[in-house]
Every structure is written in structure tokens, then in C-alpha cells.
Short mmCIF file of C-alpha atoms in Angstrom, two decimals:
data_model
loop_
_atom_site.label_atom_id
_atom_site.label_comp_id
_atom_site.label_asym_id
_atom_site.label_seq_id
_atom_site.Cartn_x
_atom_site.Cartn_y
_atom_site.Cartn_z
CA MET A 1 0.67 20.46 1.06
CA ARG A 2 3.10 21.45 3.48
CA GLY A 3 0.60 21.16 6.21
CA LEU A 4 0.50 17.29 4.92
CA ALA A 5 3.97 17.04 7.05
CA SER A 6 4.24 16.02 4.45
CA LEU A 7 3.23 13.87 1.39
CA PHE A 8 6.85 13.99 -0.13
CA TYR A 9 8.73 15.04 2.84
CA ASN A 10 11.42 12.77 4.04
CA ASN A 11 12.94 13.37 7.86
CA LYS A 12 15.42 11.01 8.90
CA THR A 13 14.83 9.88 12.47
CA PRO A 14 16.15 6.79 14.55
CA THR A 15 12.25 6.08 15.78
CA LEU A 16 10.34 6.20 12.38
CA VAL A 17 7.73 3.19 11.94
CA GLY A 18 5.50 2.53 9.12
CA LEU A 19 1.94 2.43 10.10
CA ASP A 20 -0.50 1.07 7.21
CA ILE A 21 -4.19 1.59 8.21
CA GLY A 22 -6.04 -0.46 5.73
CA PHE A 23 -9.46 -1.39 5.16
CA SER A 24 -9.39 -4.68 7.02
CA SER A 25 -6.42 -4.60 9.45
CA VAL A 26 -3.46 -2.41 10.93
CA LYS A 27 0.24 -3.13 10.22
CA LEU A 28 3.47 -1.91 11.92
CA VAL A 29 6.77 -2.23 10.46
CA GLU A 30 10.14 -0.89 12.50
CA LEU A 31 13.48 -0.73 10.64
CA SER A 32 17.20 -0.26 11.68
CA MET A 33 20.51 0.09 10.00
CA SER A 34 22.98 -2.60 11.11
CA ALA A 35 26.45 -2.45 11.54
CA ASP A 36 27.23 -3.36 8.48
CA ASN A 37 24.88 -0.82 6.56
CA THR A 38 22.47 -3.49 5.43
CA ILE A 39 18.95 -2.59 6.50
CA GLN A 40 17.37 -4.82 10.02
CA LEU A 41 13.69 -5.70 10.49
CA GLU A 42 13.24 -4.68 14.08
CA ARG A 43 9.55 -5.37 14.70
CA TYR A 44 6.37 -6.03 12.74
CA ALA A 45 2.77 -6.29 14.23
CA TYR A 46 -0.58 -6.77 12.56
CA GLU A 47 -4.24 -6.35 14.29
CA ALA A 48 -7.56 -7.01 12.54
CA LEU A 49 -9.76 -3.94 12.27
CA PRO A 50 -13.66 -4.57 13.35
CA GLN A 51 -15.98 -4.86 9.75
CA HIS A 52 -17.18 -1.48 8.70
CA SER A 53 -14.92 0.57 10.83
CA ILE A 54 -13.24 1.86 7.50
CA VAL A 55 -15.71 2.04 4.24
CA ASP A 56 -13.87 3.20 1.11
CA GLY A 57 -11.21 4.71 2.62
CA ASN A 58 -13.48 6.89 4.95
CA ILE A 59 -12.70 6.20 8.96
CA GLU A 60 -16.15 5.73 10.12
CA ASN A 61 -15.29 4.59 13.59
CA LEU A 62 -12.50 6.79 14.84
CA SER A 63 -12.27 5.56 18.63
CA GLN A 64 -12.56 2.15 17.23
CA VAL A 65 -9.44 2.52 14.96
CA THR A 66 -7.71 4.57 17.54
CA ASP A 67 -8.49 1.40 20.22
CA VAL A 68 -7.02 -1.21 17.61
CA VAL A 69 -3.97 1.19 16.35
CA ARG A 70 -3.35 1.58 20.54
CA ARG A 71 -3.37 -2.43 21.00
CA LEU A 72 -1.05 -2.94 17.80
CA TRP A 73 1.79 -0.15 19.44
CA LYS A 74 1.86 -2.25 22.66
CA LYS A 75 1.47 -5.72 20.99
CA SER A 76 4.56 -4.66 18.85
CA GLY A 77 6.89 -3.40 21.90
CA THR A 78 8.16 -0.56 19.86
CA ARG A 79 9.34 2.64 21.81
CA ALA A 80 8.95 4.73 18.37
CA ARG A 81 7.10 8.15 18.87
CA TYR A 82 7.04 8.91 15.09
CA ALA A 83 5.43 7.48 12.20
CA ALA A 84 4.91 7.50 8.26
CA ILE A 85 1.34 6.83 7.42
CA GLY A 86 -0.21 6.29 4.18
CA LEU A 87 -3.48 7.13 2.31
CA PRO A 88 -5.33 4.94 0.18
CA PHE A 89 -4.51 5.48 -3.50
CA THR A 90 -8.39 6.67 -4.16
CA SER A 91 -7.88 9.65 -1.53
CA VAL A 92 -5.41 11.60 -3.20
CA ILE A 93 -5.28 13.03 -6.31
CA THR A 94 -2.20 13.14 -8.14
CA ARG A 95 -1.04 15.17 -11.76
CA THR A 96 2.08 15.59 -13.54
CA ILE A 97 2.54 18.97 -14.62
CA VAL A 98 5.52 20.76 -16.48
CA LEU A 99 6.91 24.31 -14.80
CA PRO A 100 9.45 26.26 -16.05
CA ALA A 101 12.96 25.52 -14.27
CA ASN A 102 14.94 27.29 -11.66
CA ILE A 103 12.41 29.72 -10.54
CA PRO A 104 12.33 30.76 -6.85
CA GLU A 105 10.05 28.30 -4.26
CA GLU A 106 7.72 31.03 -3.21
CA GLN A 107 6.68 31.45 -6.87
CA LEU A 108 6.85 27.52 -7.41
CA VAL A 109 4.45 27.03 -4.63
CA LEU A 110 1.93 29.69 -5.95
CA MET A 111 1.92 28.27 -9.32
CA VAL A 112 1.75 24.29 -8.38
CA GLU A 113 -1.37 25.83 -6.17
CA SER A 114 -2.78 27.75 -9.26
CA GLU A 115 -2.25 24.29 -11.49
CA ALA A 116 -4.07 22.20 -8.52
CA SER A 117 -7.32 24.49 -8.55
CA GLN A 118 -7.93 23.49 -12.18
CA TYR A 119 -7.95 19.62 -11.39
CA LEU A 120 -9.66 19.54 -8.01
CA PRO A 121 -13.60 18.87 -8.17
CA PHE A 122 -13.45 20.73 -4.49
CA PRO A 123 -12.87 23.79 -2.87
CA MET A 124 -9.08 24.32 -2.14
CA GLU A 125 -9.98 25.51 1.08
CA GLU A 126 -11.12 21.61 2.05
CA VAL A 127 -7.44 20.43 0.66
CA ARG A 128 -4.20 20.18 1.10
CA VAL A 129 -1.45 19.75 -1.64
CA ASP A 130 2.10 18.86 -2.11
CA PHE A 131 4.69 18.21 -4.93
CA CYS A 132 7.91 17.22 -5.76
CA THR A 133 10.12 17.91 -8.68
CA LEU A 134 10.45 14.93 -10.79
CA GLY A 135 13.35 16.28 -13.15
CA PRO A 136 13.58 18.03 -16.47
CA VAL A 137 11.73 17.48 -19.19
CA SER A 138 12.81 15.59 -21.78
CA GLY A 139 14.63 17.63 -24.70
CA SER A 140 14.09 20.71 -22.24
CA ARG A 141 16.17 22.43 -19.96
CA HIS A 142 14.15 25.19 -19.53
CA HIS A 143 11.37 23.07 -18.30
CA VAL A 144 10.70 20.35 -15.18
CA GLU A 145 7.87 17.90 -14.53
CA ILE A 146 6.48 18.47 -11.13
CA LEU A 147 4.33 15.23 -9.42
CA LEU A 148 1.49 17.34 -7.66
CA ALA A 149 -0.69 15.43 -5.33
CA ALA A 150 -3.78 16.79 -3.27
CA ALA A 151 -5.79 15.23 -0.75
CA ARG A 152 -8.71 16.47 1.36
CA LYS A 153 -7.89 17.69 4.72
CA ASP A 154 -10.56 15.52 6.44
CA LYS A 155 -9.04 12.18 5.40
CA ILE A 156 -5.40 13.42 6.13
CA ASP A 157 -6.77 14.94 9.50
CA ASP A 158 -8.31 11.53 10.70
CA ARG A 159 -5.45 9.21 10.51
CA VAL A 160 -3.54 11.93 11.94
CA ALA A 161 -5.92 12.16 14.72
CA ILE A 162 -5.72 8.23 15.54
CA ALA A 163 -1.45 8.54 15.64
CA GLU A 164 -1.92 11.73 18.10
CA ALA A 165 -4.57 10.19 20.42
CA ILE A 166 -1.93 7.38 21.14
CA GLY A 167 1.20 9.70 21.65
CA ILE A 168 2.60 9.19 18.23
CA THR A 169 4.08 12.30 15.85
CA PRO A 170 3.04 11.55 11.92
CA LEU A 171 6.16 13.14 10.23
CA ILE A 172 5.26 11.67 7.09
CA VAL A 173 2.29 11.04 5.43
CA ASP A 174 2.71 9.10 1.96
CA ILE A 175 0.17 7.47 -0.45
CA ASP A 176 -0.16 3.83 0.03
CA THR A 177 0.75 2.56 -3.29
CA TYR A 178 3.68 5.06 -3.34
CA ALA A 179 4.76 3.14 -0.42
CA ALA A 180 4.20 -0.21 -1.76
CA ARG A 181 6.65 0.62 -4.57
CA ALA A 182 9.25 2.09 -2.84
CA ALA A 183 9.31 -1.33 -1.31
CA ILE A 184 9.15 -3.55 -4.50
CA ASN A 185 12.23 -1.35 -5.93
CA ARG A 186 14.50 -2.48 -2.95
CA VAL A 187 13.94 -5.69 -4.02
CA LEU A 188 13.15 -5.63 -7.59
CA PRO A 189 16.15 -6.02 -9.87
CA ASN A 190 16.19 -2.98 -12.44
CA SER A 191 15.83 -4.87 -15.25
CA SER A 192 13.93 -4.28 -18.60
CA GLU A 193 11.58 -7.38 -17.76
CA MET A 194 8.09 -5.96 -17.43
CA THR A 195 6.35 -6.75 -13.89
CA ALA A 196 3.07 -6.72 -12.68
CA LEU A 197 2.61 -6.15 -9.26
CA PHE A 198 -0.89 -6.81 -7.81
CA GLU A 199 -1.44 -5.51 -4.39
CA ILE A 200 -4.56 -7.46 -3.11
CA GLY A 201 -6.13 -5.80 -0.40
CA SER A 202 -9.55 -6.42 1.11
CA GLN A 203 -12.05 -4.40 -1.02
CA THR A 204 -10.05 -3.32 -4.00
CA THR A 205 -6.84 -4.63 -5.94
CA HIS A 206 -4.32 -2.06 -7.15
CA LEU A 207 -2.29 -2.82 -10.22
CA SER A 208 0.94 -1.32 -11.05
CA VAL A 209 3.10 -2.21 -14.01
CA LEU A 210 6.92 -1.80 -13.53
CA GLN A 211 10.08 -1.50 -15.73
CA GLU A 212 13.23 -0.80 -14.82
CA HIS A 213 11.84 0.80 -11.39
CA GLU A 214 9.59 3.23 -13.61
CA LEU A 215 5.85 3.16 -13.34
CA ILE A 216 4.34 2.00 -16.57
CA TYR A 217 0.83 1.80 -15.64
CA GLU A 218 -1.70 1.59 -12.50
CA ARG A 219 -5.30 0.99 -11.86
CA GLU A 220 -7.54 0.07 -8.88
CA HIS A 221 -9.65 -2.71 -9.62
CA PRO A 222 -12.78 -3.35 -7.34
CA PHE A 223 -12.03 -7.04 -6.17
CA GLY A 224 -10.05 -8.31 -2.98
CA GLY A 225 -9.68 -10.92 0.03
CA GLN A 226 -12.91 -9.98 1.78
CA GLN A 227 -15.08 -11.65 -0.84
CA LEU A 228 -13.64 -15.06 0.50
CA THR A 229 -14.73 -14.10 4.21
CA ASP A 230 -18.25 -13.05 2.88
CA ASN A 231 -18.74 -16.38 1.06
CA ILE A 232 -17.58 -18.39 4.30
CA VAL A 233 -20.05 -16.00 6.27
CA ALA A 234 -22.96 -17.03 3.71
CA GLU A 235 -21.90 -20.46 3.66
CA TYR A 236 -21.70 -21.48 7.12
CA ASN A 237 -23.85 -18.76 8.66
CA MET A 238 -20.96 -18.00 11.21
CA PRO A 239 -20.15 -14.02 12.47
CA TYR A 240 -17.69 -11.92 10.13
CA GLU A 241 -15.10 -11.67 12.71
CA GLU A 242 -14.94 -15.43 13.37
CA ALA A 243 -15.00 -16.20 9.48
CA GLU A 244 -11.67 -13.90 9.06
CA ILE A 245 -10.05 -15.88 11.61
CA LYS A 246 -10.77 -19.58 10.73
CA LYS A 247 -9.57 -18.60 6.91
CA LYS A 248 -6.45 -17.88 7.97
CA THR A 249 -6.07 -20.76 10.86
CA GLY A 250 -8.34 -23.43 9.96
CA GLY A 251 -11.55 -25.02 11.50
CA LEU A 252 -13.47 -25.04 8.54
CA PRO A 253 -15.75 -27.87 7.40
CA LYS A 254 -14.15 -30.33 4.93
CA GLU A 255 -15.71 -29.20 2.11
CA TYR A 256 -14.39 -25.69 2.38
CA LYS A 257 -11.82 -25.94 -0.04
CA THR A 258 -13.79 -27.44 -2.77
CA ALA A 259 -17.11 -25.49 -2.38
CA VAL A 260 -15.84 -21.91 -0.99
CA LEU A 261 -12.04 -21.93 -1.23
CA GLN A 262 -11.29 -23.28 -5.02
CA PRO A 263 -14.30 -21.03 -6.17
CA PHE A 264 -12.60 -17.92 -4.92
CA VAL A 265 -9.35 -18.71 -6.16
CA GLU A 266 -10.61 -19.17 -9.37
CA MET A 267 -12.47 -15.71 -9.35
CA LEU A 268 -9.43 -14.13 -8.22
CA ALA A 269 -7.24 -15.55 -11.08
CA PHE A 270 -10.16 -14.74 -13.62
CA GLU A 271 -10.21 -11.08 -12.00
CA ILE A 272 -6.19 -10.66 -12.31
CA ASP A 273 -6.38 -11.75 -15.89
CA ARG A 274 -9.23 -9.47 -16.71
CA ALA A 275 -7.02 -6.91 -15.50
CA LEU A 276 -4.32 -7.63 -17.26
CA GLN A 277 -6.30 -7.90 -20.66
CA LEU A 278 -7.31 -4.03 -19.76
CA PHE A 279 -3.96 -2.95 -19.61
CA TYR A 280 -2.77 -4.85 -22.91
CA THR A 281 -6.23 -3.48 -24.88
CA THR A 282 -5.26 0.18 -23.26
CA THR A 283 -1.67 0.63 -23.99
CA THR A 284 0.77 -0.53 -26.71
CA HIS A 285 2.16 -3.47 -24.07
CA LYS A 286 1.02 -6.99 -25.40
CA SER A 287 2.71 -9.29 -22.65
CA ILE A 288 4.43 -9.25 -19.10
CA ASP A 289 7.41 -11.03 -17.82
CA GLN A 290 6.35 -11.49 -14.25
CA ILE A 291 3.54 -10.98 -11.62
CA LEU A 292 4.15 -10.46 -8.18
CA ILE A 293 1.11 -10.30 -5.25
CA SER A 294 0.98 -9.23 -2.11
CA GLY A 295 -1.93 -8.46 0.61
CA GLY A 296 -3.49 -11.09 2.67
CA ALA A 297 -5.51 -12.85 0.03
CA SER A 298 -2.13 -13.43 -1.80
CA LEU A 299 -1.17 -15.96 0.89
CA THR A 300 -4.65 -17.90 0.37
CA ARG A 301 -3.33 -21.29 -0.28
CA GLY A 302 -3.58 -22.37 -3.93
CA VAL A 303 -3.89 -18.38 -5.37
CA THR A 304 0.17 -18.67 -6.97
CA GLU A 305 -0.38 -22.29 -8.39
CA THR A 306 -3.77 -21.12 -10.01
CA LEU A 307 -2.76 -17.94 -11.41
CA LYS A 308 0.64 -19.82 -12.88
CA THR A 309 -1.79 -22.15 -14.53
CA GLN A 310 -4.55 -19.75 -16.18
CA LEU A 311 -1.99 -17.26 -16.79
CA GLN A 312 1.19 -19.44 -17.75
CA THR A 313 3.55 -16.63 -16.54
CA LYS A 314 5.99 -16.51 -13.61
CA VAL A 315 4.20 -15.87 -10.28
CA SER A 316 5.48 -15.01 -7.27
CA ILE A 317 4.72 -13.67 -3.76
CA VAL A 318 6.11 -10.48 -2.26
CA ASN A 319 8.91 -10.55 0.62
CA PRO A 320 9.56 -6.89 0.79
CA PHE A 321 11.87 -8.06 3.64
CA ASP A 322 14.31 -9.96 1.04
CA GLY A 323 17.77 -9.36 2.18
CA MET A 324 17.47 -7.87 5.13
CA HIS A 325 18.71 -8.81 8.66
CA LEU A 326 16.25 -9.86 11.01
CA SER A 327 16.44 -8.74 14.93
CA LYS A 328 16.43 -11.46 17.51
CA ARG A 329 12.91 -10.69 18.02
CA VAL A 330 11.74 -11.78 14.86
CA ARG A 331 11.34 -15.24 13.78
CA GLU A 332 12.20 -16.07 10.50
CA THR A 333 9.92 -18.75 9.85
CA ALA A 334 6.78 -16.73 10.71
CA ILE A 335 8.06 -13.67 8.84
CA HIS A 336 8.09 -15.25 5.64
CA LYS A 337 4.86 -16.51 5.89
CA GLU A 338 3.12 -13.21 6.52
CA SER A 339 5.91 -10.98 4.67
CA ALA A 340 3.54 -10.02 1.83
CA GLN A 341 0.76 -8.52 4.06
CA TYR A 342 3.80 -5.61 5.13
CA LEU A 343 4.72 -4.51 1.73
CA VAL A 344 2.64 -0.72 2.46
CA ALA A 345 4.21 -0.72 6.01
CA CYS A 346 7.43 -1.81 4.88
CA GLY A 347 7.79 0.92 2.24
CA LEU A 348 6.33 3.50 4.81
CA ALA A 349 9.02 2.65 7.03
CA LEU A 350 12.02 2.68 4.58
CA ARG A 351 10.98 6.60 4.33
CA LYS A 352 13.33 6.80 7.48
CA PHE A 353 16.49 6.25 5.31
CA ASP A 354 15.52 8.69 2.39
#
């Protein structure tokens, strides 16, 4: 996947920003290094996407999404001309393979491509493949573990085309869940505690279980924050875009909290509990020490309290900017309220410092 430019390629540049093109919104984060070698948040911005512009990770309306990204770029005020962009977890096939150590790079590339062809359900000419070396195999000096990643060209090309259409060069293409974990590992203590990270998107929720910054388990689940918007639309017969705005800013009828919001929060807690039960039944682990939640739905009133009560576990909303300096253009009160939405964008922006 050298043509991915690259999925695991790191390039230090002073103008790289993280651009997260999600199912229902687009987020941007720009970071810098302050004089005392502390990461500083320079800019962040959010723009909602029209309904159905992205479906199941596929960009259905390229010009519509491009217009939103262009608006986002202008709104943020960034002068950056380079970006790290993410691919949905479901759009990338990853495998860990074992190959001989100390072989020439040209031969390694051929061996990786040969291995990739065994796992892919579509022709090699339709995909781009990349890899990185994870390290030596435990107990063997003669073999190394290789992380292989493959994605269809059209999934990559659409996102690259959006950036290029507004004059931005995408230097890095990453997997959104990998970017999220990079952001989490920056703020999460490297302890033996078992942490369940739930990235609650609009349509799906991704569970990653981490211990000592290592991934123990991950799985995508078919529930997300869009269900609340759909429920508002159905209950009050209002347009989708209006429902999206009002669920964040208010203005809904008095009975909204009991008729719509509370049932959604309880459903979300039930689905998260069910995802954890699946983790317990498919692994040797029987408990977790804490739950971290991110995404727009994590900011919904009552979510953390309901989860704590129903799961009897420590629950926190992610703040990927914790410990960062804030530039003068960033309002501290605002970013603390909104930070959980920027986990992936922050992780992408952190690639600048790799």
C-alpha cells in the first residue's frame, strides 16, 4: 500500500492536520509543539454532513462532502496544506502475519503482497496494501510479526479526492480506530487496568479493550447516536437536519426527556452491556476496570450516569486534549464540552509527531 501514501507512513511536517470524515460529520484538529515541548491544540472545527451523504462508509455524494470539508477548512482558519485522513475500520482488512527476519525490503514487499492475496475477497488490482513490522516473534530471533493492511482503492481514492479538491494534500491515510487508540494511549496511564473504549459513532460503535496500551480485543457493533435523531424525527415529525440540531442545542418539547431521551440512553447502556458480555464470553477475561466513551452520543445528557448505575463500573468521557496547552483561539470551556467528538481527528493530527 505504498500508494496509500501511506497507511502506516509517518512524515513530520509543521502544517499537518487531522481530518476525520465520519458518517454524519467532519472534524478537523491542528496541533503544534509549544516552547516547552508540550503539545498544543491550535485549532479544531466541526461541520455536520447532510443525511445519506455517507452510507456504510461509502461516500455517496462526493461533491456534497467536498463542500462540507471546504466549509470546515475555512471555518477553522487553518493555513495547513497537508492532512492525515482516516478510513473506517470496516473498510480495511488487517492481519498479523509471521515472516522471516532480516530479509531485503524488496523481497519483503513481494512476500507481503503474496500473503495479502490469500486473505482478500477481491482482486489485488482493486486494492492497495501496506504493512509495518511489529517486532520479533516471541521466542524466535529468526521471525518477525508483520501487520498487514489492505483497502479497496475506491475507498481511499474518494477521500483523497475530497482533500485534493480543496487544495489539500493527504500525506497519511490511517485507520480511524488506530488513530483513536493513538490519542487514547497519550492520555491513558500505562497500567495493568483493563480499559474498554467505546467509540460511539452515528451508526456503529467500536469497542476496543486495552491493557498496558496493548489491544486485547476489538469489535464493531451496529448501534449509534443516529438512533436518537431518528427517534426525534419519528416522535415530533420534524426534518432530520432540524432534529440533529435540536438534540444538541435544545428547543424540543418538555416531554422529550422522558419520552425520547431516557429510552435512548437506556438502550445505549443495554447495548454497551451486551457488547461487554460478548467480550467476556469470547475471551478468558471476566471483568474490566473502567469504561471510556467517545463520540457525539457520549455527550448526551444522562449517558455516563446511566452506564455507571447499570454496569457498576467506572465510566468517563474521553478528553483527547487532556494535558495539552490551548492556543489563545481555543475556548477552554467549549473544548471541554466538545472534546469527546474529536478523538479520531486528534489521533490523526498526532501523526505529525510520530
